[in-house]
């Protein structure tokens, strides 16, 4: 199990925590492709489901319109490369970082059309509400389910009325009340997701909170 992958760590429970229901994930099937620039690209977050279809999971941080345009074309290109290899149906889910409040999730080029299957918008999730709820559950039960651990892992990246620094600090404080194996996993995943979902000052604030906690 990779300590850097929320899907490998929590499987379908991570997706369910954000309202996405898929067939059960049964295998991690990363692959290497050659892109249009003739560069080797490693597709790490690729999984086989029990119905023999595939899940491609993609975190994205930058709100820059050019980067979002490039993301859509890149996903279309990678989708075709994955299909060329496996010849299976592919569900692509994008996890958008907190700096992204809206983005196009499809391309229409006339004869060529592409649509992202689903998206998780961290900027639209009330992190303040989940912070209170998860803290209360840990106090009462002393533990969290994998769905709840998934939400805890993503707390530093959710919408908040306060600061990113404070939200990350509170998330780590909740994690520190868990048994060691779960605490360590959640904190490692938080740090890994910060690198995938945050940019600039937001990243610096969250990393500083992790260091303090």
GROMACS .gro file of C-alpha atoms in nm:
model
  213
    1UNK     CA    1   0.000   0.000   0.000
    2UNK     CA    2   0.141   0.334  -0.103
    3UNK     CA    3   0.145   0.598   0.169
    4UNK     CA    4   0.111   0.865  -0.101
    5UNK     CA    5  -0.215   0.749  -0.260
    6UNK     CA    6  -0.554   0.810  -0.103
    7UNK     CA    7  -0.709   0.554  -0.339
    8UNK     CA    8  -0.459   0.284  -0.251
    9UNK     CA    9  -0.502   0.366   0.116
   10UNK     CA   10  -0.882   0.382   0.137
   11UNK     CA   11  -1.009   0.240  -0.193
   12UNK     CA   12  -1.378   0.286  -0.263
   13UNK     CA   13  -1.430   0.438   0.081
   14UNK     CA   14  -1.241   0.749  -0.032
   15UNK     CA   15  -1.470   0.793  -0.331
   16UNK     CA   16  -1.783   0.715  -0.128
   17UNK     CA   17  -1.687   0.984   0.123
   18UNK     CA   18  -1.736   1.236  -0.158
   19UNK     CA   19  -2.051   1.084  -0.305
   20UNK     CA   20  -1.895   0.880  -0.585
   21UNK     CA   21  -2.008   0.518  -0.619
   22UNK     CA   22  -1.810   0.281  -0.839
   23UNK     CA   23  -1.763  -0.092  -0.867
   24UNK     CA   24  -1.511  -0.228  -0.617
   25UNK     CA   25  -1.144  -0.149  -0.683
   26UNK     CA   26  -0.959  -0.481  -0.711
   27UNK     CA   27  -0.613  -0.405  -0.851
   28UNK     CA   28  -0.358  -0.127  -0.890
   29UNK     CA   29  -0.239  -0.126  -1.253
   30UNK     CA   30   0.002   0.167  -1.310
   31UNK     CA   31   0.151   0.197  -1.657
   32UNK     CA   32   0.398   0.394  -1.864
   33UNK     CA   33   0.296   0.574  -2.182
   34UNK     CA   34   0.473   0.776  -2.450
   35UNK     CA   35   0.295   1.110  -2.494
   36UNK     CA   36   0.266   1.318  -2.810
   37UNK     CA   37   0.592   1.494  -2.724
   38UNK     CA   38   0.762   1.152  -2.724
   39UNK     CA   39   0.815   1.177  -2.347
   40UNK     CA   40   0.777   0.883  -2.111
   41UNK     CA   41   0.495   0.944  -1.860
   42UNK     CA   42   0.418   0.720  -1.563
   43UNK     CA   43   0.045   0.691  -1.488
   44UNK     CA   44   0.044   0.593  -1.121
   45UNK     CA   45  -0.320   0.632  -1.015
   46UNK     CA   46  -0.474   0.369  -1.243
   47UNK     CA   47  -0.692   0.089  -1.103
   48UNK     CA   48  -0.895  -0.206  -1.226
   49UNK     CA   49  -1.252  -0.243  -1.097
   50UNK     CA   50  -1.441  -0.566  -1.036
   51UNK     CA   51  -1.639  -0.524  -1.360
   52UNK     CA   52  -1.305  -0.516  -1.545
   53UNK     CA   53  -1.330  -0.147  -1.625
   54UNK     CA   54  -1.061   0.102  -1.515
   55UNK     CA   55  -1.041   0.402  -1.284
   56UNK     CA   56  -0.798   0.685  -1.359
   57UNK     CA   57  -0.765   0.924  -1.063
   58UNK     CA   58  -0.605   1.267  -1.117
   59UNK     CA   59  -0.535   1.536  -0.853
   60UNK     CA   60  -0.494   1.888  -0.997
   61UNK     CA   61  -0.381   2.204  -0.817
   62UNK     CA   62  -0.339   2.497  -1.057
   63UNK     CA   63  -0.635   2.734  -1.121
   64UNK     CA   64  -0.452   2.895  -1.414
   65UNK     CA   65  -0.689   2.878  -1.716
   66UNK     CA   66  -0.405   2.765  -1.942
   67UNK     CA   67  -0.319   2.480  -1.704
   68UNK     CA   68  -0.685   2.376  -1.687
   69UNK     CA   69  -0.707   2.373  -2.067
   70UNK     CA   70  -0.390   2.166  -2.081
   71UNK     CA   71  -0.533   1.928  -1.821
   72UNK     CA   72  -0.838   1.851  -2.037
   73UNK     CA   73  -0.631   1.782  -2.348
   74UNK     CA   74  -0.382   1.578  -2.145
   75UNK     CA   75  -0.660   1.368  -1.994
   76UNK     CA   76  -0.803   1.303  -2.339
   77UNK     CA   77  -0.460   1.199  -2.467
   78UNK     CA   78  -0.387   0.975  -2.168
   79UNK     CA   79  -0.735   0.822  -2.184
   80UNK     CA   80  -0.668   0.712  -2.543
   81UNK     CA   81  -0.327   0.573  -2.447
   82UNK     CA   82  -0.475   0.374  -2.158
   83UNK     CA   83  -0.750   0.241  -2.381
   84UNK     CA   84  -0.494   0.143  -2.646
   85UNK     CA   85  -0.319  -0.067  -2.382
   86UNK     CA   86  -0.616  -0.226  -2.204
   87UNK     CA   87  -0.918  -0.183  -2.437
   88UNK     CA   88  -1.139  -0.134  -2.130
   89UNK     CA   89  -1.393   0.131  -2.031
   90UNK     CA   90  -1.224   0.405  -1.827
   91UNK     CA   91  -1.371   0.626  -1.556
   92UNK     CA   92  -1.164   0.942  -1.504
   93UNK     CA   93  -1.209   1.128  -1.176
   94UNK     CA   94  -1.033   1.459  -1.114
   95UNK     CA   95  -0.968   1.584  -0.761
   96UNK     CA   96  -0.952   1.964  -0.788
   97UNK     CA   97  -0.748   2.160  -0.535
   98UNK     CA   98  -0.898   2.437  -0.319
   99UNK     CA   99  -0.786   2.720  -0.550
  100UNK     CA  100  -1.021   2.589  -0.821
  101UNK     CA  101  -1.386   2.683  -0.777
  102UNK     CA  102  -1.497   2.607  -1.132
  103UNK     CA  103  -1.354   2.453  -1.448
  104UNK     CA  104  -1.479   2.301  -1.769
  105UNK     CA  105  -1.489   1.924  -1.748
  106UNK     CA  106  -1.540   1.849  -2.116
  107UNK     CA  107  -1.400   1.925  -2.461
  108UNK     CA  108  -1.610   1.953  -2.777
  109UNK     CA  109  -1.404   1.969  -3.095
  110UNK     CA  110  -1.690   1.872  -3.322
  111UNK     CA  111  -1.607   1.519  -3.431
  112UNK     CA  112  -1.397   1.471  -3.116
  113UNK     CA  113  -1.558   1.504  -2.773
  114UNK     CA  114  -1.419   1.421  -2.430
  115UNK     CA  115  -1.576   1.445  -2.083
  116UNK     CA  116  -1.429   1.388  -1.739
  117UNK     CA  117  -1.643   1.122  -1.572
  118UNK     CA  118  -1.665   1.293  -1.233
  119UNK     CA  119  -1.488   1.549  -1.016
  120UNK     CA  120  -1.431   1.620  -0.648
  121UNK     CA  121  -1.427   1.995  -0.578
  122UNK     CA  122  -1.249   2.055  -0.249
  123UNK     CA  123  -1.331   2.427  -0.270
  124UNK     CA  124  -1.703   2.346  -0.244
  125UNK     CA  125  -1.682   2.129   0.068
  126UNK     CA  126  -1.741   2.288   0.409
  127UNK     CA  127  -1.426   2.197   0.600
  128UNK     CA  128  -1.540   2.380   0.914
  129UNK     CA  129  -1.845   2.155   0.945
  130UNK     CA  130  -1.644   1.838   0.889
  131UNK     CA  131  -1.379   1.947   1.140
  132UNK     CA  132  -1.639   1.970   1.417
  133UNK     CA  133  -1.806   1.646   1.312
  134UNK     CA  134  -1.486   1.441   1.294
  135UNK     CA  135  -1.350   1.580   1.621
  136UNK     CA  136  -1.677   1.488   1.792
  137UNK     CA  137  -1.672   1.133   1.651
  138UNK     CA  138  -1.316   1.074   1.766
  139UNK     CA  139  -1.403   1.197   2.118
  140UNK     CA  140  -1.706   0.969   2.136
  141UNK     CA  141  -1.576   0.659   1.956
  142UNK     CA  142  -1.199   0.687   1.979
  143UNK     CA  143  -1.176   0.585   1.614
  144UNK     CA  144  -1.287   0.673   1.259
  145UNK     CA  145  -1.408   0.461   0.967
  146UNK     CA  146  -1.213   0.463   0.640
  147UNK     CA  147  -1.469   0.704   0.491
  148UNK     CA  148  -1.415   0.938   0.787
  149UNK     CA  149  -1.038   0.899   0.761
  150UNK     CA  150  -1.070   0.999   0.396
  151UNK     CA  151  -1.250   1.318   0.496
  152UNK     CA  152  -0.993   1.387   0.767
  153UNK     CA  153  -0.712   1.348   0.516
  154UNK     CA  154  -0.875   1.608   0.292
  155UNK     CA  155  -0.963   1.858   0.566
  156UNK     CA  156  -0.661   2.085   0.502
  157UNK     CA  157  -0.784   2.137   0.143
  158UNK     CA  158  -1.152   2.206   0.206
  159UNK     CA  159  -1.325   2.542   0.213
  160UNK     CA  160  -1.295   2.730   0.543
  161UNK     CA  161  -1.393   3.065   0.689
  162UNK     CA  162  -1.057   3.073   0.862
  163UNK     CA  163  -0.709   3.019   0.723
  164UNK     CA  164  -0.554   2.721   0.548
  165UNK     CA  165  -0.296   2.720   0.826
  166UNK     CA  166  -0.560   2.685   1.099
  167UNK     CA  167  -0.755   2.421   0.909
  168UNK     CA  168  -0.443   2.208   0.856
  169UNK     CA  169  -0.339   2.251   1.219
  170UNK     CA  170  -0.679   2.131   1.344
  171UNK     CA  171  -0.676   1.837   1.101
  172UNK     CA  172  -0.340   1.717   1.232
  173UNK     CA  173  -0.458   1.765   1.591
  174UNK     CA  174  -0.753   1.532   1.521
  175UNK     CA  175  -0.521   1.281   1.352
  176UNK     CA  176  -0.296   1.285   1.659
  177UNK     CA  177  -0.582   1.143   1.870
  178UNK     CA  178  -0.598   0.826   1.656
  179UNK     CA  179  -0.405   0.503   1.710
  180UNK     CA  180  -0.049   0.531   1.580
  181UNK     CA  181  -0.092   0.335   1.255
  182UNK     CA  182  -0.390   0.545   1.145
  183UNK     CA  183  -0.238   0.870   1.268
  184UNK     CA  184   0.082   0.812   1.072
  185UNK     CA  185  -0.104   0.711   0.755
  186UNK     CA  186  -0.335   1.014   0.761
  187UNK     CA  187  -0.054   1.263   0.824
  188UNK     CA  188   0.160   1.111   0.546
  189UNK     CA  189  -0.135   1.134   0.308
  190UNK     CA  190  -0.206   1.495   0.407
  191UNK     CA  191   0.152   1.587   0.326
  192UNK     CA  192   0.143   1.401  -0.004
  193UNK     CA  193  -0.187   1.561  -0.106
  194UNK     CA  194  -0.056   1.908  -0.016
  195UNK     CA  195   0.207   1.865  -0.286
  196UNK     CA  196  -0.059   1.757  -0.536
  197UNK     CA  197  -0.337   2.006  -0.454
  198UNK     CA  198  -0.176   2.329  -0.332
  199UNK     CA  199   0.039   2.600  -0.486
  200UNK     CA  200   0.220   2.912  -0.366
  201UNK     CA  201   0.127   3.061  -0.028
  202UNK     CA  202  -0.143   2.801   0.034
  203UNK     CA  203   0.116   2.525   0.016
  204UNK     CA  204   0.357   2.712   0.244
  205UNK     CA  205   0.086   2.772   0.507
  206UNK     CA  206  -0.020   2.410   0.519
  207UNK     CA  207   0.335   2.277   0.530
  208UNK     CA  208   0.408   2.518   0.817
  209UNK     CA  209   0.105   2.383   1.005
  210UNK     CA  210   0.230   2.027   0.958
  211UNK     CA  211   0.572   2.127   1.095
  212UNK     CA  212   0.418   2.292   1.402
  213UNK     CA  213   0.186   2.002   1.473
   0.00000   0.00000   0.00000
